[in-house]
Amino acid sequence: MSWWRDAVVYQVYPRSFADGNGDGVGDIAGIESRLPYLRDLGVDALWINPWYVSPMADGGYDVADYHMIDPVFGTLWDAERLIGAVHRHGMRIIVDIVPNHTSDRHPWFQAALAAGPGSPERARFHFRDAPNNWRSRFGGPAWSRVDDGQWYLHLFDAAQPDLNWDHPEVRAEFESILRFWLDRGVDGFRIDVADRLVKQAGLPDRPEREQLVPSYQDNGEQPDKDRPEVHEIYRAWRRVLDEYPDRAFVGEMWVTDPERFARYLRPDELHTAFNFAFLKCAWDARALREVVDRTLATHARVGAPPTWVLSNHDVTRHATRYGREDTRFVKRVHDVPTDLALGRRRARAAALLSMALPGSVYVYQGDELGLPEVFDLPDAVREDPVFRTGGRDLGRDGCRVPIPWGGDAPPFEFGTGGAWLPQPGEWRDLTAARQLGDPASMLSLYRLALRVRRDEPALGDGPLRWLEMGDGVLAFARDPGFTCAVNLGVEPVPLPEGRPLVASAELTADGEPALPPDAAVWLST
Ligand code: NOJ
């Protein structure tokens, strides 16, 4: 079976993973130094967020040179060495590709500015004499004016001009970028904003009402997203990828309509895509079961494996979300009470749930340590354009705080030169080193569960069968001989048949064997 059908993929946000050169920012040398940790954690692949030359107006999602590594992370030679080292550690490596927009420092955009209105250089972007009513995903209008009076489109920050995908040079350039990294041995690509590359011809206004829809909720074909023509791009990309054995795409699309989502996963397009319906779902048995059923049905139509995602570098960490009254992720909020102990308990159960479901699993760096969202960063250190543009949304820095590896004080062995975002002092109890020595820690749970998952023939890709254990319980069997049960209710429930393999909490209530609330168990049957 192809590796990507059931891979456990660990997301590395390089600025915050590990700092090898002591400048306070994570880098490739840091990643390399932690490969044994990732191997021992039991993940199959790494996905590295953008590491290309970038002014970092959006944490590297503003790329000025797709063929070069940003000096803050290292050199192209370091990247090549890392790819080899990942492979030697028995893992694979997926890199990010950012095709919707470049940086405003990209030579193409600089040339477009210099060449002026009506020039062929401007035709690679969307320049107009007047803007339409589109809004940037980061707040404010999606258009900025240049000195000669023309406007250019940017669905994200003004420093991220959108490329014109009707232009043949844009298409050719990205196919060549794919080959450049494939030739260096990467095992695949995570495609940024995969549903937005193509815009409706003529760039018509969006209907006014939709301007108010929060960014993580909108859906369906609109002038600036999910255009039918985008699929031709991925068919062409797939032909490129198929020239190399065993490579895979994972698409980032916030498209919730199952039929439209599945179109991206047809056999001649992308292999996999992030399952944001699962990430957004409440900690609620009925809602989760619906999402799982819908996910399985959606993917079955096209024969693609589902993915199970709980967190990433764009959303509030799930240990925090799950400790709230409203456990859904609708949009970022920062002023609601959180019971972090409850959130962590649920996060442990959610980890077992996600790893037992059919398909591939994503682990965002720090999930395995149970890191919470950090809300009290000083405004002055916040870098996210989401915060800089609006200020009301604190942005995404709080889920990007550097990893605490060891020691008793910041930067917790992240590096020797501090950390670009301050880590909370109480993270001394959450360091990887401390958790490794504690069999009850989140890290020990992840390591055990991933080891069992790897050895258990029933896990990974394949079917599941629901078991009925009452309203608040999600339970399913996987053949041969495996059961997963998650208690999302408020009362303990009897343990299902079988020999427990892994549990997220102690399997007792009032001294009797039971599956307590907010806990999950894997059993061999
Ligand atoms: C999605 C990425 O995950 C996010 O971090 C970025 O800001 C936008 N795309 C724009 O590239």
XYZ file of C-alpha atoms and ligand atoms in Angstrom:
536
model
C 0.000 0.000 0.000
C 1.218 3.530 -0.749
C 2.764 5.190 2.296
C 0.581 8.292 2.096
C -2.632 6.294 2.538
C -1.991 5.827 6.246
C 1.017 7.986 7.108
C 1.389 9.811 10.409
C 2.672 13.198 9.298
C 4.349 15.548 11.763
C 4.054 19.238 10.926
C 7.240 21.210 11.493
C 6.830 24.977 11.675
C 10.539 25.645 11.189
C 10.762 29.030 12.906
C 9.523 27.464 16.125
C 10.759 23.880 16.109
C 14.441 23.963 17.103
C 17.182 26.554 16.727
C 20.556 25.180 15.676
C 22.555 28.424 15.370
C 21.478 30.336 18.461
C 19.766 33.275 16.751
C 16.438 32.626 18.492
C 14.729 31.357 15.350
C 14.351 27.706 14.439
C 16.267 26.401 11.429
C 17.215 23.366 9.364
C 20.151 22.473 11.611
C 17.688 22.443 14.513
C 15.308 20.128 12.664
C 18.163 17.804 11.813
C 19.268 17.649 15.440
C 15.795 16.519 16.475
C 15.300 13.775 13.880
C 15.987 11.025 16.439
C 13.180 12.480 18.573
C 10.774 12.329 15.621
C 11.849 8.831 14.686
C 11.344 7.677 18.280
C 7.991 9.438 18.412
C 6.997 7.097 15.613
C 5.942 9.429 12.819
C 6.256 8.401 9.178
C 6.773 11.776 7.540
C 7.522 15.436 8.193
C 5.740 18.327 6.551
C 7.895 21.441 6.661
C 6.140 24.819 6.480
C 7.724 27.203 3.927
C 11.474 27.515 4.244
C 12.097 29.562 1.109
C 13.622 33.031 0.842
C 11.028 35.342 2.319
C 10.700 38.737 3.982
C 8.471 36.853 6.496
C 5.525 39.190 6.136
C 3.408 36.053 6.656
C 5.773 33.629 8.355
C 7.274 32.451 5.060
C 4.005 32.197 3.098
C 5.316 35.208 1.186
C 7.957 33.628 -1.011
C 10.555 35.745 -2.798
C 12.526 32.802 -4.261
C 11.034 29.323 -4.507
C 14.398 27.766 -5.335
C 16.361 29.029 -2.343
C 16.256 28.543 1.397
C 15.881 31.642 3.534
C 19.194 32.397 5.287
C 17.415 32.344 8.641
C 16.814 28.606 8.072
C 20.102 27.734 6.363
C 21.156 27.014 2.797
C 19.990 24.859 -0.078
C 22.803 22.530 0.853
C 21.369 22.240 4.391
C 17.975 21.415 2.901
C 19.452 18.693 0.709
C 21.328 17.289 3.660
C 18.141 17.306 5.745
C 16.200 15.456 3.039
C 18.878 12.753 3.060
C 18.973 12.614 6.854
C 15.178 12.300 7.114
C 15.320 9.383 4.702
C 18.156 7.747 6.619
C 15.992 7.961 9.741
C 13.330 5.989 7.894
C 10.947 8.912 7.409
C 9.723 10.991 4.468
C 9.587 14.704 3.919
C 6.889 16.895 2.387
C 7.532 20.553 1.633
C 5.083 23.429 1.311
C 4.358 25.008 -2.044
C 2.731 28.437 -2.155
C 1.206 28.950 -5.612
C -1.608 31.439 -4.984
C 0.667 34.379 -4.315
C 4.313 35.408 -4.165
C 6.017 37.933 -1.933
C 5.977 41.532 -3.094
C 9.792 41.147 -3.094
C 9.624 38.372 -5.713
C 11.483 39.431 -8.883
C 8.312 39.025 -10.950
C 6.397 41.475 -8.800
C 9.285 43.897 -8.662
C 9.478 43.724 -12.461
C 5.719 44.293 -12.670
C 5.990 47.419 -10.522
C 8.849 48.764 -12.622
C 7.252 47.980 -15.971
C 4.028 49.897 -15.416
C 0.385 49.563 -16.471
C -0.420 47.336 -19.440
C 3.008 45.655 -19.448
C 3.513 41.902 -19.925
C 5.171 41.891 -16.482
C 1.925 43.031 -14.854
C -0.036 40.308 -16.634
C 1.439 37.657 -14.313
C -0.497 39.255 -11.435
C -3.937 40.829 -11.186
C -3.477 44.535 -11.817
C -6.565 46.694 -12.443
C -7.401 50.378 -12.741
C -10.077 50.002 -10.063
C -10.577 47.442 -7.270
C -13.617 45.210 -6.800
C -15.255 44.543 -3.427
C -13.196 41.496 -2.399
C -11.834 41.403 1.119
C -8.462 40.086 2.219
C -8.589 36.946 4.370
C -6.502 38.877 6.880
C -8.895 41.828 7.036
C -9.295 44.983 4.963
C -9.661 45.252 1.191
C -8.013 42.647 -1.051
C -6.529 45.422 -3.199
C -3.644 47.811 -2.728
C -2.708 50.769 -4.869
C 0.705 51.289 -6.405
C 2.364 54.606 -7.199
C 1.096 54.856 -10.775
C -2.517 54.503 -9.583
C -3.167 50.877 -10.520
C -4.382 48.342 -7.951
C -3.212 44.758 -7.438
C -5.096 41.867 -5.896
C -3.959 40.127 -2.710
C -6.342 37.682 -1.075
C -4.014 37.713 1.947
C -1.551 40.395 3.064
C -0.640 43.328 0.821
C 2.863 41.809 0.767
C 1.401 38.692 -0.949
C 0.266 39.641 -4.475
C -1.932 36.974 -6.107
C -0.554 35.353 -9.235
C -2.619 35.214 -12.413
C -3.062 31.490 -13.086
C -4.444 32.142 -16.557
C -0.924 33.109 -17.528
C 1.061 30.266 -19.149
C 4.340 31.437 -17.601
C 2.870 31.093 -14.121
C 1.807 27.515 -14.859
C 5.149 26.604 -16.383
C 7.094 28.165 -13.523
C 5.312 26.149 -10.850
C 5.725 22.886 -12.708
C 9.394 23.666 -12.838
C 9.445 24.438 -9.079
C 7.801 21.069 -8.404
C 10.506 19.332 -10.420
C 13.246 21.315 -8.716
C 12.253 19.933 -5.299
C 11.326 16.474 -6.562
C 14.790 16.224 -8.065
C 16.153 17.004 -4.601
C 14.298 14.041 -3.183
C 11.242 15.440 -1.416
C 8.388 12.968 -1.056
C 5.583 15.386 -1.737
C 4.025 18.801 -1.364
C 1.507 20.493 0.860
C -0.352 22.929 -1.379
C -1.179 26.259 0.207
C -4.644 27.727 -0.446
C -5.196 25.041 -3.060
C -8.763 26.111 -3.858
C -8.090 29.768 -4.615
C -5.579 29.868 -7.452
C -8.107 30.507 -10.201
C -10.349 33.566 -10.051
C -13.565 34.072 -11.967
C -12.935 35.773 -15.309
C -13.422 39.508 -15.058
C -13.048 39.436 -11.246
C -16.703 40.289 -10.504
C -17.789 41.557 -7.077
C -18.741 39.002 -4.462
C -22.369 39.157 -3.335
C -22.443 41.661 -0.451
C -23.916 39.271 2.111
C -20.955 36.906 1.802
C -18.501 39.591 2.771
C -19.554 38.975 6.364
C -18.949 35.238 6.431
C -15.972 34.377 8.677
C -12.971 33.061 6.811
C -13.120 29.493 8.113
C -16.820 29.053 7.324
C -17.420 29.995 3.752
C -17.988 27.369 1.186
C -18.710 26.606 -2.401
C -17.843 28.204 -5.674
C -17.359 31.957 -5.435
C -15.630 34.495 -7.657
C -12.407 34.039 -5.666
C -12.461 30.383 -4.661
C -13.141 26.819 -5.705
C -13.452 27.624 -9.411
C -13.947 24.569 -11.614
C -10.952 25.559 -13.752
C -8.540 24.991 -10.833
C -8.743 21.232 -11.344
C -6.881 21.407 -14.627
C -3.881 22.777 -12.725
C -3.828 19.783 -10.399
C -4.201 17.326 -13.269
C -1.107 18.862 -14.825
C 0.732 18.780 -11.494
C -0.233 15.160 -10.977
C 1.302 14.256 -14.314
C 4.544 15.847 -13.139
C 4.453 14.075 -9.783
C 3.698 10.720 -11.359
C 7.002 10.867 -13.188
C 8.578 10.281 -9.764
C 7.744 7.144 -7.799
C 5.853 7.261 -4.508
C 5.288 10.983 -4.127
C 2.111 12.625 -2.836
C 0.191 15.888 -2.602
C -1.811 17.121 0.343
C -4.102 20.031 -0.434
C -5.176 22.831 1.862
C -8.777 23.603 0.918
C -11.323 25.043 3.314
C -14.139 23.629 1.162
C -16.798 21.912 3.236
C -19.261 20.768 0.584
C -18.395 17.045 0.338
C -18.998 16.755 -3.366
C -16.878 19.787 -4.209
C -14.137 18.702 -1.794
C -13.958 15.238 -3.347
C -13.319 16.705 -6.783
C -9.817 17.668 -5.689
C -9.119 14.059 -4.737
C -10.054 12.397 -7.992
C -7.494 9.803 -9.034
C -5.774 12.158 -11.458
C -5.565 15.109 -9.026
C -4.398 15.343 -5.391
C -3.706 12.263 -3.271
C -4.956 13.695 0.018
C -6.295 16.879 1.599
C -6.601 18.214 5.126
C -9.826 17.296 6.862
C -10.794 20.603 8.422
C -14.326 19.420 9.187
C -12.768 17.162 11.831
C -10.606 19.998 13.186
C -13.582 22.357 13.442
C -15.932 19.831 15.014
C -17.165 20.125 18.603
C -16.110 17.592 21.234
C -19.474 15.888 20.917
C -20.201 12.249 20.092
C -23.003 12.834 17.634
C -21.258 15.677 15.807
C -17.999 13.736 15.559
C -19.734 10.632 14.324
C -21.424 12.663 11.624
C -18.103 14.170 10.572
C -16.434 10.759 10.484
C -19.273 9.285 8.417
C -19.298 12.214 6.048
C -15.514 12.105 5.716
C -15.505 8.405 4.926
C -18.311 8.748 2.383
C -16.691 11.780 0.738
C -13.369 10.031 0.317
C -14.920 6.728 -0.725
C -16.445 8.399 -3.790
C -12.977 8.993 -5.184
C -10.992 6.242 -3.476
C -8.802 8.685 -1.539
C -7.724 8.115 2.077
C -9.058 10.578 4.671
C -6.771 12.632 6.886
C -7.424 13.460 10.544
C -6.244 16.875 11.688
C -6.682 18.401 15.142
C -4.457 21.486 14.984
C -2.052 23.393 12.783
C -0.178 26.689 12.668
C -3.337 28.640 11.755
C -5.809 27.623 14.449
C -6.158 27.735 18.228
C -4.408 24.712 19.715
C -6.897 21.964 20.484
C -5.776 21.408 24.086
C -7.147 24.923 24.640
C -10.235 24.609 22.427
C -11.361 21.424 24.084
C -11.267 23.065 27.523
C -13.902 25.613 26.573
C -17.659 25.632 26.826
C -17.889 25.847 23.026
C -15.344 23.337 21.754
C -15.818 24.051 18.053
C -13.327 25.997 16.016
C -15.354 28.644 14.238
C -12.902 31.485 14.438
C -10.122 32.497 16.788
C -11.327 33.870 20.117
C -9.142 34.765 23.072
C -11.402 36.058 25.798
C -13.289 32.926 26.856
C -12.576 30.829 29.959
C -10.650 27.590 29.425
C -10.301 24.585 31.708
C -6.906 23.430 30.492
C -6.875 20.212 32.510
C -10.131 19.216 30.827
C -8.819 20.342 27.449
C -5.715 18.171 27.829
C -7.711 15.191 28.996
C -9.868 15.482 25.881
C -6.827 16.105 23.703
C -5.427 12.764 24.899
C -8.646 11.024 23.954
C -8.806 12.880 20.632
C -5.273 11.728 19.796
C -6.315 8.089 20.207
C -9.466 8.698 18.193
C -7.623 10.326 15.299
C -4.937 7.642 15.191
C -7.508 4.821 15.132
C -9.607 6.206 12.278
C -8.984 4.968 8.739
C -6.414 6.943 6.780
C -3.588 9.332 7.529
C -3.038 11.494 10.642
C -1.442 14.915 11.119
C 0.340 15.906 14.319
C 1.191 19.588 14.669
C 4.469 20.166 16.513
C 3.761 20.459 20.221
C 0.455 18.546 20.078
C 2.413 15.598 21.399
C 3.429 17.735 24.395
C -0.125 18.970 25.007
C 0.927 22.588 24.438
C -1.844 25.129 24.942
C -2.444 28.293 22.959
C -0.487 31.237 24.399
C -2.646 34.347 24.700
C -0.545 36.733 26.743
C 2.209 37.510 24.249
C 3.147 41.196 24.322
C 1.720 43.008 21.286
C 5.212 44.138 20.350
C 6.405 40.593 19.655
C 3.382 39.491 17.655
C 4.301 39.069 14.002
C 1.195 37.614 12.407
C -0.284 39.913 9.736
C -3.726 38.841 10.961
C -2.979 40.784 14.155
C -1.105 43.579 12.445
C -3.975 44.263 10.026
C -6.893 44.259 12.400
C -5.691 44.033 15.997
C -8.997 42.609 17.246
C -8.000 39.061 16.316
C -4.815 38.264 18.249
C -3.705 36.206 15.284
C -1.791 32.951 15.105
C 1.400 33.634 17.028
C -0.089 31.943 20.090
C 0.026 28.523 18.421
C 3.532 29.151 17.045
C 5.454 29.632 20.284
C 8.797 27.757 20.146
C 8.888 24.195 21.400
C 10.131 23.570 24.954
C 12.649 20.755 24.666
C 14.193 20.607 28.118
C 15.539 22.515 31.110
C 13.769 24.631 33.698
C 13.718 28.079 32.155
C 13.025 29.669 28.763
C 14.079 29.093 26.044
C 13.832 25.506 27.306
C 16.643 24.239 25.064
C 14.883 25.536 21.965
C 18.327 26.979 21.227
C 21.087 28.882 22.925
C 19.979 32.374 21.935
C 16.483 32.859 23.311
C 13.280 32.313 21.376
C 11.614 34.659 18.881
C 8.349 34.400 20.811
C 8.532 34.166 24.621
C 7.543 30.818 26.103
C 5.473 30.745 29.298
C 7.508 29.860 32.405
C 5.076 27.074 33.292
C 6.155 25.208 30.167
C 8.956 23.850 32.379
C 6.466 21.081 33.196
C 5.760 20.420 29.524
C 9.255 20.009 28.104
C 9.910 16.978 25.942
C 12.693 15.896 28.309
C 10.443 15.999 31.342
C 7.596 14.214 29.574
C 9.879 11.464 28.310
C 10.534 10.433 31.888
C 6.850 10.331 32.796
C 4.789 7.362 31.586
C 1.587 9.328 32.228
C 2.602 12.268 30.011
C 1.075 13.292 26.697
C 4.376 12.495 24.972
C 4.447 8.975 26.404
C 0.877 8.459 25.238
C 1.720 9.587 21.691
C 4.814 7.388 21.563
C 2.975 4.336 22.794
C -0.055 4.887 20.562
C 2.064 5.430 17.460
C 4.049 2.298 18.185
C 0.870 0.264 18.586
C -0.617 1.870 15.461
C 2.407 0.839 13.434
C 2.247 -2.776 14.631
C -1.520 -3.179 14.556
C -2.678 -4.649 11.234
C -6.214 -3.287 11.714
C -5.066 0.360 11.847
C -4.260 2.749 9.031
C -6.305 2.673 5.858
C -9.390 0.448 5.614
C -13.002 0.239 6.776
C -14.516 0.708 10.231
C -17.677 -0.665 11.830
C -19.559 1.403 14.424
C -20.380 -0.251 17.743
C -23.357 1.015 19.724
C -22.383 1.883 23.294
C -24.919 4.605 24.060
C -25.412 8.229 23.102
C -22.257 9.832 24.423
C -19.856 7.139 23.258
C -18.060 6.808 19.949
C -16.969 3.244 19.460
C -15.881 1.346 16.412
C -14.270 -1.901 15.447
C -11.560 -2.387 12.864
C -10.693 -5.794 11.526
C -8.923 -7.848 12.517
C -9.548 -7.700 16.235
C -9.404 -4.031 17.200
C -11.818 -1.713 19.025
C -11.574 2.003 19.823
C -14.005 3.569 22.288
C -14.206 7.237 23.276
C -16.469 8.413 26.072
C -17.689 11.934 25.343
C -20.487 11.720 27.904
C -20.529 12.809 31.534
C -20.820 9.366 33.178
C -18.374 6.466 33.139
C -19.401 3.594 30.843
C -18.530 -0.090 30.974
C -15.418 -1.089 29.083
C -16.022 -2.827 25.787
C -14.830 -6.423 25.384
C -11.146 -6.933 24.824
C -7.654 -6.485 26.203
C -6.720 -2.811 26.604
C -3.745 -1.800 24.464
C -3.608 1.932 25.129
C -5.785 4.204 27.238
C -5.866 7.979 27.513
C -6.806 7.841 31.212
C -7.004 5.356 34.034
C -9.683 2.803 33.170
C -11.572 2.925 36.446
C -14.476 4.712 38.060
C -15.203 4.274 41.783
C -12.615 1.547 41.889
C -14.331 -0.531 39.194
C -13.117 -1.069 35.615
C -14.781 1.541 33.373
C -14.168 4.039 30.612
C -14.407 7.395 32.401
C -15.707 10.597 30.739
C -13.433 12.301 28.199
C -11.281 9.229 27.844
C -10.491 6.791 25.051
C -9.249 3.231 24.948
C -7.881 0.899 22.291
C -8.550 -2.786 22.788
C -7.444 -5.963 21.140
C -10.450 -8.227 20.619
C -2.599 29.101 4.599
C -1.416 28.990 5.502
O -1.547 27.840 6.296
C -1.385 30.264 6.297
O -0.461 30.205 7.345
C -1.113 31.416 5.367
O -1.198 32.631 6.079
C -2.114 31.465 4.219
N -2.367 30.181 3.667
C -1.629 32.369 3.112
O -0.538 31.777 2.470
